[in-house]
Amino acid sequence: QSVLTQPPSVSAAPGQKVTISCSGGSSNIGNNYVSWYQQLPGTAPKLLIYDNNKRPSRIPDRFSGSKSGTSATLGITGLQTGDEADYYCGTWDSSLSAVIFGGGTKLTVL
Amino acid sequence: EVQLVQSGAEVKKPGATVKISCKVSGSTFSDHYIHWVQQAPGKGLEWVGLIDPEDGEGRYAEKFQGRVTLSADTSIHTAYMELTSLTSEDTAVYYCATANDILTDPWFDPWGQGTLVTVSS
């Protein structure tokens, strides 16, 4: 059972938009930065978003991040079949003194 | 461009010890923490711990405390993860990743390619 809660799966059609939520508490998301990772099948995770809403330069602006209170959200617009992957949120938990991840969300582009 | 290259797959018997390496190139080795993350088959990501190559200090997740040792050799820009008393539950892919040196703002970029550790009798 992960400290951060993500929906197990989401789906949408190509070209559409999808959001993935990540819910936590005051010891983690509420007072620390959130990052998001994409893991394509059989590959290592890749950073998509850091510091809640910043994108590395190589990441297209179809990907966005936001945070409100103890929840964070990853948004993906203009969905492509190549976006099918597992997506993870991560942050620091001040009570556990540990990095924590959400359980992951599998995105299917129908 | 920063790159992390990990050592190859390992097969170990229960009770054994495994040591995985992670070589960093393209950056100043001591400038970044190196984190390790476990991913069991079909499961999510779980943080193992981190090493500060500058002073060799490690921090460990409670689950792995006492069984894992993280280290770094600055002369060859390589970090190591040693896991002892292996059981079948340690069967997983282990990733190393670099992160900024702000403990409470850990974002991992880039990641190594992963090392599969299989524990089987």
PDB file of C-alpha atoms in Angstrom:
ATOM      1  CA  GLN A   1       0.000   0.000   0.000  1.00  0.00           C
ATOM      2  CA  SER A   2       1.620   3.242  -1.173  1.00  0.00           C
ATOM      3  CA  VAL A   3       1.520   6.418   0.907  1.00  0.00           C
ATOM      4  CA  LEU A   4       0.665   8.295  -2.279  1.00  0.00           C
ATOM      5  CA  THR A   5      -2.553   7.232  -3.997  1.00  0.00           C
ATOM      6  CA  GLN A   6      -2.871   7.110  -7.766  1.00  0.00           C
ATOM      7  CA  PRO A   7      -5.666   5.567  -9.876  1.00  0.00           C
ATOM      8  CA  PRO A   8      -4.523   2.160 -11.171  1.00  0.00           C
ATOM      9  CA  SER A   9      -5.489   2.998 -14.724  1.00  0.00           C
ATOM     10  CA  VAL A  10      -6.788   5.742 -16.995  1.00  0.00           C
ATOM     11  CA  SER A  11      -7.660   5.715 -20.671  1.00  0.00           C
ATOM     12  CA  ALA A  12      -8.524   8.136 -23.430  1.00  0.00           C
ATOM     13  CA  ALA A  13      -8.593   8.342 -27.210  1.00  0.00           C
ATOM     14  CA  PRO A  14      -5.745   9.676 -29.337  1.00  0.00           C
ATOM     15  CA  GLY A  15      -5.723  13.456 -29.446  1.00  0.00           C
ATOM     16  CA  GLN A  16      -7.672  13.757 -26.223  1.00  0.00           C
ATOM     17  CA  LYS A  17      -6.544  14.961 -22.797  1.00  0.00           C
ATOM     18  CA  VAL A  18      -6.091  12.926 -19.629  1.00  0.00           C
ATOM     19  CA  THR A  19      -5.242  13.758 -16.049  1.00  0.00           C
ATOM     20  CA  ILE A  20      -3.633  11.520 -13.444  1.00  0.00           C
ATOM     21  CA  SER A  21      -4.065  12.346  -9.778  1.00  0.00           C
ATOM     22  CA  CYS A  22      -1.698  11.740  -6.879  1.00  0.00           C
ATOM     23  CA  SER A  23      -3.088  12.144  -3.393  1.00  0.00           C
ATOM     24  CA  GLY A  24      -1.030  12.352  -0.229  1.00  0.00           C
ATOM     25  CA  GLY A  25      -0.848  14.224   3.046  1.00  0.00           C
ATOM     26  CA  SER A  26       0.733  17.107   4.891  1.00  0.00           C
ATOM     27  CA  SER A  27       3.980  15.238   5.548  1.00  0.00           C
ATOM     28  CA  ASN A  28       4.612  14.649   1.871  1.00  0.00           C
ATOM     29  CA  ILE A  29       2.819  16.453  -0.974  1.00  0.00           C
ATOM     30  CA  GLY A  30       1.450  19.139   1.331  1.00  0.00           C
ATOM     31  CA  ASN A  31       4.899  20.463   2.194  1.00  0.00           C
ATOM     32  CA  ASN A  32       7.297  19.123  -0.433  1.00  0.00           C
ATOM     33  CA  TYR A  33       7.804  19.219  -4.170  1.00  0.00           C
ATOM     34  CA  VAL A  34       6.308  16.578  -6.464  1.00  0.00           C
ATOM     35  CA  SER A  35       7.914  14.949  -9.475  1.00  0.00           C
ATOM     36  CA  TRP A  36       6.400  12.730 -12.167  1.00  0.00           C
ATOM     37  CA  TYR A  37       7.938   9.869 -14.150  1.00  0.00           C
ATOM     38  CA  GLN A  38       6.972   7.981 -17.291  1.00  0.00           C
ATOM     39  CA  GLN A  39       7.936   4.331 -17.630  1.00  0.00           C
ATOM     40  CA  LEU A  40       7.488   2.857 -21.069  1.00  0.00           C
ATOM     41  CA  PRO A  41       7.215  -0.955 -21.188  1.00  0.00           C
ATOM     42  CA  GLY A  42      10.532  -2.642 -20.486  1.00  0.00           C
ATOM     43  CA  THR A  43      12.450   0.588 -19.922  1.00  0.00           C
ATOM     44  CA  ALA A  44      13.725   2.674 -17.030  1.00  0.00           C
ATOM     45  CA  PRO A  45      11.569   5.508 -15.699  1.00  0.00           C
ATOM     46  CA  LYS A  46      12.076   8.940 -17.211  1.00  0.00           C
ATOM     47  CA  LEU A  47      11.567  12.311 -15.537  1.00  0.00           C
ATOM     48  CA  LEU A  48       8.589  14.277 -16.892  1.00  0.00           C
ATOM     49  CA  ILE A  49       7.926  16.949 -14.264  1.00  0.00           C
ATOM     50  CA  TYR A  50       9.870  18.242 -11.279  1.00  0.00           C
ATOM     51  CA  ASP A  51       9.205  20.853  -8.596  1.00  0.00           C
ATOM     52  CA  ASN A  52       5.444  20.359  -9.101  1.00  0.00           C
ATOM     53  CA  ASN A  53       5.178  21.956 -12.521  1.00  0.00           C
ATOM     54  CA  LYS A  54       8.575  22.319 -14.217  1.00  0.00           C
ATOM     55  CA  ARG A  55       9.488  20.398 -17.355  1.00  0.00           C
ATOM     56  CA  PRO A  56      12.994  19.372 -18.424  1.00  0.00           C
ATOM     57  CA  SER A  57      13.699  21.029 -21.778  1.00  0.00           C
ATOM     58  CA  ARG A  58      13.421  17.754 -23.680  1.00  0.00           C
ATOM     59  CA  ILE A  59       9.840  17.122 -22.464  1.00  0.00           C
ATOM     60  CA  PRO A  60       7.111  18.512 -24.773  1.00  0.00           C
ATOM     61  CA  ASP A  61       4.626  20.994 -23.374  1.00  0.00           C
ATOM     62  CA  ARG A  62       1.837  18.432 -23.851  1.00  0.00           C
ATOM     63  CA  PHE A  63       2.877  17.314 -20.358  1.00  0.00           C
ATOM     64  CA  SER A  64       2.045  19.541 -17.397  1.00  0.00           C
ATOM     65  CA  GLY A  65       2.010  19.296 -13.629  1.00  0.00           C
ATOM     66  CA  SER A  66       0.162  21.067 -10.866  1.00  0.00           C
ATOM     67  CA  LYS A  67      -0.260  20.840  -7.113  1.00  0.00           C
ATOM     68  CA  SER A  68      -2.971  21.957  -4.744  1.00  0.00           C
ATOM     69  CA  GLY A  69      -2.838  21.249  -1.040  1.00  0.00           C
ATOM     70  CA  THR A  70      -2.051  17.572  -0.542  1.00  0.00           C
ATOM     71  CA  SER A  71      -2.761  16.487  -4.126  1.00  0.00           C
ATOM     72  CA  ALA A  72      -0.892  16.741  -7.391  1.00  0.00           C
ATOM     73  CA  THR A  73      -1.991  16.206 -10.969  1.00  0.00           C
ATOM     74  CA  LEU A  74      -0.237  15.268 -14.192  1.00  0.00           C
ATOM     75  CA  GLY A  75      -1.929  16.401 -17.377  1.00  0.00           C
ATOM     76  CA  ILE A  76      -1.259  15.083 -20.865  1.00  0.00           C
ATOM     77  CA  THR A  77      -2.838  16.693 -23.908  1.00  0.00           C
ATOM     78  CA  GLY A  78      -2.863  15.586 -27.536  1.00  0.00           C
ATOM     79  CA  LEU A  79      -2.555  11.942 -26.537  1.00  0.00           C
ATOM     80  CA  GLN A  80      -0.466   9.696 -28.759  1.00  0.00           C
ATOM     81  CA  THR A  81      -0.180   5.918 -28.818  1.00  0.00           C
ATOM     82  CA  GLY A  82       3.444   6.391 -27.774  1.00  0.00           C
ATOM     83  CA  ASP A  83       2.239   7.850 -24.466  1.00  0.00           C
ATOM     84  CA  GLU A  84       0.996   4.424 -23.356  1.00  0.00           C
ATOM     85  CA  ALA A  85       3.053   3.800 -20.251  1.00  0.00           C
ATOM     86  CA  ASP A  86       3.021   3.662 -16.470  1.00  0.00           C
ATOM     87  CA  TYR A  87       3.166   7.022 -14.714  1.00  0.00           C
ATOM     88  CA  TYR A  88       4.449   7.561 -11.171  1.00  0.00           C
ATOM     89  CA  CYS A  89       4.398  10.525  -8.822  1.00  0.00           C
ATOM     90  CA  GLY A  90       7.107  10.923  -6.212  1.00  0.00           C
ATOM     91  CA  THR A  91       8.022  13.201  -3.342  1.00  0.00           C
ATOM     92  CA  TRP A  92       9.806  13.387  -0.003  1.00  0.00           C
ATOM     93  CA  ASP A  93       7.959  12.359   3.136  1.00  0.00           C
ATOM     94  CA  SER A  94       9.149  14.382   6.108  1.00  0.00           C
ATOM     95  CA  SER A  95       7.683  11.962   8.684  1.00  0.00           C
ATOM     96  CA  LEU A  96       9.239   8.884   7.121  1.00  0.00           C
ATOM     97  CA  SER A  97      12.438  10.715   6.103  1.00  0.00           C
ATOM     98  CA  ALA A  98      12.200   8.855   2.834  1.00  0.00           C
ATOM     99  CA  VAL A  99      11.416   9.275  -0.825  1.00  0.00           C
ATOM    100  CA  ILE A 100       7.979   7.871  -1.606  1.00  0.00           C
ATOM    101  CA  PHE A 101       6.241   7.011  -4.871  1.00  0.00           C
ATOM    102  CA  GLY A 102       2.646   6.523  -5.839  1.00  0.00           C
ATOM    103  CA  GLY A 103       1.557   3.050  -6.859  1.00  0.00           C
ATOM    104  CA  GLY A 104       1.602   4.000 -10.521  1.00  0.00           C
ATOM    105  CA  THR A 105      -1.071   4.591 -13.150  1.00  0.00           C
ATOM    106  CA  LYS A 106      -1.276   2.680 -16.404  1.00  0.00           C
ATOM    107  CA  LEU A 107      -2.297   4.917 -19.290  1.00  0.00           C
ATOM    108  CA  THR A 108      -4.047   3.305 -22.235  1.00  0.00           C
ATOM    109  CA  VAL A 109      -4.559   5.284 -25.420  1.00  0.00           C
ATOM    110  CA  LEU A 110      -7.542   3.644 -27.045  1.00  0.00           C
TER     111      LEU A 110
ATOM    112  CA  GLU B   1      24.945  14.547 -21.184  1.00  0.00           C
ATOM    113  CA  VAL B   2      24.880  12.637 -17.912  1.00  0.00           C
ATOM    114  CA  GLN B   3      24.729   8.867 -18.297  1.00  0.00           C
ATOM    115  CA  LEU B   4      24.422   6.091 -15.738  1.00  0.00           C
ATOM    116  CA  VAL B   5      25.481   2.597 -16.745  1.00  0.00           C
ATOM    117  CA  GLN B   6      24.731  -0.275 -14.397  1.00  0.00           C
ATOM    118  CA  SER B   7      26.295  -3.699 -14.086  1.00  0.00           C
ATOM    119  CA  GLY B   8      24.666  -6.765 -15.583  1.00  0.00           C
ATOM    120  CA  ALA B   9      21.995  -9.137 -14.352  1.00  0.00           C
ATOM    121  CA  GLU B  10      22.682 -11.320 -11.334  1.00  0.00           C
ATOM    122  CA  VAL B  11      21.325 -14.670 -10.203  1.00  0.00           C
ATOM    123  CA  LYS B  12      21.796 -15.435  -6.527  1.00  0.00           C
ATOM    124  CA  LYS B  13      20.763 -18.119  -4.080  1.00  0.00           C
ATOM    125  CA  PRO B  14      18.722 -17.315  -0.966  1.00  0.00           C
ATOM    126  CA  GLY B  15      20.938 -16.004   1.809  1.00  0.00           C
ATOM    127  CA  ALA B  16      23.574 -14.693  -0.565  1.00  0.00           C
ATOM    128  CA  THR B  17      24.802 -11.128  -1.088  1.00  0.00           C
ATOM    129  CA  VAL B  18      24.667  -9.096  -4.298  1.00  0.00           C
ATOM    130  CA  LYS B  19      26.607  -5.955  -5.189  1.00  0.00           C
ATOM    131  CA  ILE B  20      25.510  -3.825  -8.130  1.00  0.00           C
ATOM    132  CA  SER B  21      27.477  -0.976  -9.662  1.00  0.00           C
ATOM    133  CA  CYS B  22      26.401   2.274 -11.319  1.00  0.00           C
ATOM    134  CA  LYS B  23      28.983   4.239 -13.308  1.00  0.00           C
ATOM    135  CA  VAL B  24      28.300   7.929 -13.837  1.00  0.00           C
ATOM    136  CA  SER B  25      29.687   9.882 -16.772  1.00  0.00           C
ATOM    137  CA  GLY B  26      29.150  13.370 -18.127  1.00  0.00           C
ATOM    138  CA  SER B  27      28.959  15.218 -14.835  1.00  0.00           C
ATOM    139  CA  THR B  28      30.918  15.977 -11.706  1.00  0.00           C
ATOM    140  CA  PHE B  29      30.400  12.804  -9.713  1.00  0.00           C
ATOM    141  CA  SER B  30      30.314  14.438  -6.285  1.00  0.00           C
ATOM    142  CA  ASP B  31      27.773  17.112  -7.255  1.00  0.00           C
ATOM    143  CA  HIS B  32      24.706  14.883  -7.052  1.00  0.00           C
ATOM    144  CA  TYR B  33      23.184  12.373  -4.693  1.00  0.00           C
ATOM    145  CA  ILE B  34      22.776   8.921  -6.173  1.00  0.00           C
ATOM    146  CA  HIS B  35      19.563   7.131  -5.312  1.00  0.00           C
ATOM    147  CA  TRP B  36      18.598   3.489  -5.698  1.00  0.00           C
ATOM    148  CA  VAL B  37      15.077   2.293  -6.489  1.00  0.00           C
ATOM    149  CA  GLN B  38      13.656  -1.234  -6.471  1.00  0.00           C
ATOM    150  CA  GLN B  39      10.974  -2.457  -8.857  1.00  0.00           C
ATOM    151  CA  ALA B  40       9.688  -5.984  -8.242  1.00  0.00           C
ATOM    152  CA  PRO B  41       8.155  -7.836 -11.204  1.00  0.00           C
ATOM    153  CA  GLY B  42       4.887  -6.209 -12.192  1.00  0.00           C
ATOM    154  CA  LYS B  43       5.070  -3.799  -9.257  1.00  0.00           C
ATOM    155  CA  GLY B  44       5.719  -0.111  -8.682  1.00  0.00           C
ATOM    156  CA  LEU B  45       8.766   1.863  -7.634  1.00  0.00           C
ATOM    157  CA  GLU B  46      10.166   1.629  -4.122  1.00  0.00           C
ATOM    158  CA  TRP B  47      12.972   3.788  -2.803  1.00  0.00           C
ATOM    159  CA  VAL B  48      15.959   1.908  -1.371  1.00  0.00           C
ATOM    160  CA  GLY B  49      18.167   4.805  -0.286  1.00  0.00           C
ATOM    161  CA  LEU B  50      20.713   7.371  -1.346  1.00  0.00           C
ATOM    162  CA  ILE B  51      24.441   8.012  -1.145  1.00  0.00           C
ATOM    163  CA  ASP B  52      26.181  11.365  -1.078  1.00  0.00           C
ATOM    164  CA  PRO B  53      29.380  10.693  -3.042  1.00  0.00           C
ATOM    165  CA  GLU B  54      31.030  13.764  -1.556  1.00  0.00           C
ATOM    166  CA  ASP B  55      31.170  12.402   1.989  1.00  0.00           C
ATOM    167  CA  GLY B  56      29.996   8.802   1.564  1.00  0.00           C
ATOM    168  CA  GLU B  57      27.006   9.314   3.831  1.00  0.00           C
ATOM    169  CA  GLY B  58      24.031   7.080   3.095  1.00  0.00           C
ATOM    170  CA  ARG B  59      20.366   7.220   3.996  1.00  0.00           C
ATOM    171  CA  TYR B  60      18.212   4.130   3.809  1.00  0.00           C
ATOM    172  CA  ALA B  61      14.544   3.272   3.607  1.00  0.00           C
ATOM    173  CA  GLU B  62      13.328   1.525   6.725  1.00  0.00           C
ATOM    174  CA  LYS B  63      12.427  -1.607   4.760  1.00  0.00           C
ATOM    175  CA  PHE B  64      16.047  -2.117   3.704  1.00  0.00           C
ATOM    176  CA  GLN B  65      17.835  -0.762   6.770  1.00  0.00           C
ATOM    177  CA  GLY B  66      20.369  -3.257   8.074  1.00  0.00           C
ATOM    178  CA  ARG B  67      20.555  -5.255   4.838  1.00  0.00           C
ATOM    179  CA  VAL B  68      21.664  -2.651   2.327  1.00  0.00           C
ATOM    180  CA  THR B  69      24.887  -0.678   2.081  1.00  0.00           C
ATOM    181  CA  LEU B  70      25.360   2.112  -0.422  1.00  0.00           C
ATOM    182  CA  SER B  71      28.841   3.311  -1.264  1.00  0.00           C
ATOM    183  CA  ALA B  72      30.699   5.351  -3.854  1.00  0.00           C
ATOM    184  CA  ASP B  73      34.210   5.356  -5.304  1.00  0.00           C
ATOM    185  CA  THR B  74      34.878   8.894  -6.477  1.00  0.00           C
ATOM    186  CA  SER B  75      38.099   7.883  -8.253  1.00  0.00           C
ATOM    187  CA  ILE B  76      36.143   5.853 -10.804  1.00  0.00           C
ATOM    188  CA  HIS B  77      32.821   7.724 -10.647  1.00  0.00           C
ATOM    189  CA  THR B  78      30.980   4.614  -9.566  1.00  0.00           C
ATOM    190  CA  ALA B  79      28.311   3.983  -6.953  1.00  0.00           C
ATOM    191  CA  TYR B  80      27.452   0.614  -5.453  1.00  0.00           C
ATOM    192  CA  MET B  81      24.496  -1.058  -3.811  1.00  0.00           C
ATOM    193  CA  GLU B  82      25.127  -4.148  -1.695  1.00  0.00           C
ATOM    194  CA  LEU B  83      22.159  -6.167  -0.468  1.00  0.00           C
ATOM    195  CA  THR B  84      22.639  -9.049   1.947  1.00  0.00           C
ATOM    196  CA  SER B  85      20.577 -12.013   3.201  1.00  0.00           C
ATOM    197  CA  LEU B  86      18.709 -12.226  -0.096  1.00  0.00           C
ATOM    198  CA  THR B  87      15.262 -13.816  -0.285  1.00  0.00           C
ATOM    199  CA  SER B  88      12.882 -14.374  -3.184  1.00  0.00           C
ATOM    200  CA  GLU B  89      11.231 -11.066  -2.279  1.00  0.00           C
ATOM    201  CA  ASP B  90      14.396  -9.260  -3.344  1.00  0.00           C
ATOM    202  CA  THR B  91      13.923 -10.448  -6.921  1.00  0.00           C
ATOM    203  CA  ALA B  92      13.548  -7.168  -8.773  1.00  0.00           C
ATOM    204  CA  VAL B  93      15.085  -4.656 -11.113  1.00  0.00           C
ATOM    205  CA  TYR B  94      17.224  -2.155  -9.239  1.00  0.00           C
ATOM    206  CA  TYR B  95      17.764   1.295 -10.719  1.00  0.00           C
ATOM    207  CA  CYS B  96      20.270   3.959  -9.818  1.00  0.00           C
ATOM    208  CA  ALA B  97      19.463   7.592 -10.556  1.00  0.00           C
ATOM    209  CA  THR B  98      21.089  10.934  -9.942  1.00  0.00           C
ATOM    210  CA  ALA B  99      19.259  13.666  -8.104  1.00  0.00           C
ATOM    211  CA  ASN B 100      19.960  17.182  -6.920  1.00  0.00           C
ATOM    212  CA  ASP B 101      21.533  17.561  -3.526  1.00  0.00           C
ATOM    213  CA  ILE B 102      18.420  18.922  -1.864  1.00  0.00           C
ATOM    214  CA  LEU B 103      17.219  16.036   0.258  1.00  0.00           C
ATOM    215  CA  THR B 104      13.603  17.178   0.468  1.00  0.00           C
ATOM    216  CA  ASP B 105      13.301  17.928  -3.249  1.00  0.00           C
ATOM    217  CA  PRO B 106      14.401  14.678  -4.881  1.00  0.00           C
ATOM    218  CA  TRP B 107      13.797  14.476  -8.587  1.00  0.00           C
ATOM    219  CA  PHE B 108      15.628  11.731 -10.416  1.00  0.00           C
ATOM    220  CA  ASP B 109      17.252  12.436 -13.764  1.00  0.00           C
ATOM    221  CA  PRO B 110      18.675  10.500 -15.414  1.00  0.00           C
ATOM    222  CA  TRP B 111      18.209   6.866 -14.449  1.00  0.00           C
ATOM    223  CA  GLY B 112      20.423   3.902 -15.126  1.00  0.00           C
ATOM    224  CA  GLN B 113      19.158   1.141 -17.374  1.00  0.00           C
ATOM    225  CA  GLY B 114      18.393  -1.127 -14.425  1.00  0.00           C
ATOM    226  CA  THR B 115      19.912  -4.348 -13.106  1.00  0.00           C
ATOM    227  CA  LEU B 116      17.786  -7.475 -12.722  1.00  0.00           C
ATOM    228  CA  VAL B 117      18.531  -9.452  -9.575  1.00  0.00           C
ATOM    229  CA  THR B 118      16.961 -12.906  -9.454  1.00  0.00           C
ATOM    230  CA  VAL B 119      17.003 -14.823  -6.190  1.00  0.00           C
ATOM    231  CA  SER B 120      16.329 -18.499  -6.687  1.00  0.00           C
ATOM    232  CA  SER B 121      17.463 -21.777  -5.222  1.00  0.00           C
TER     233      SER B 121
END
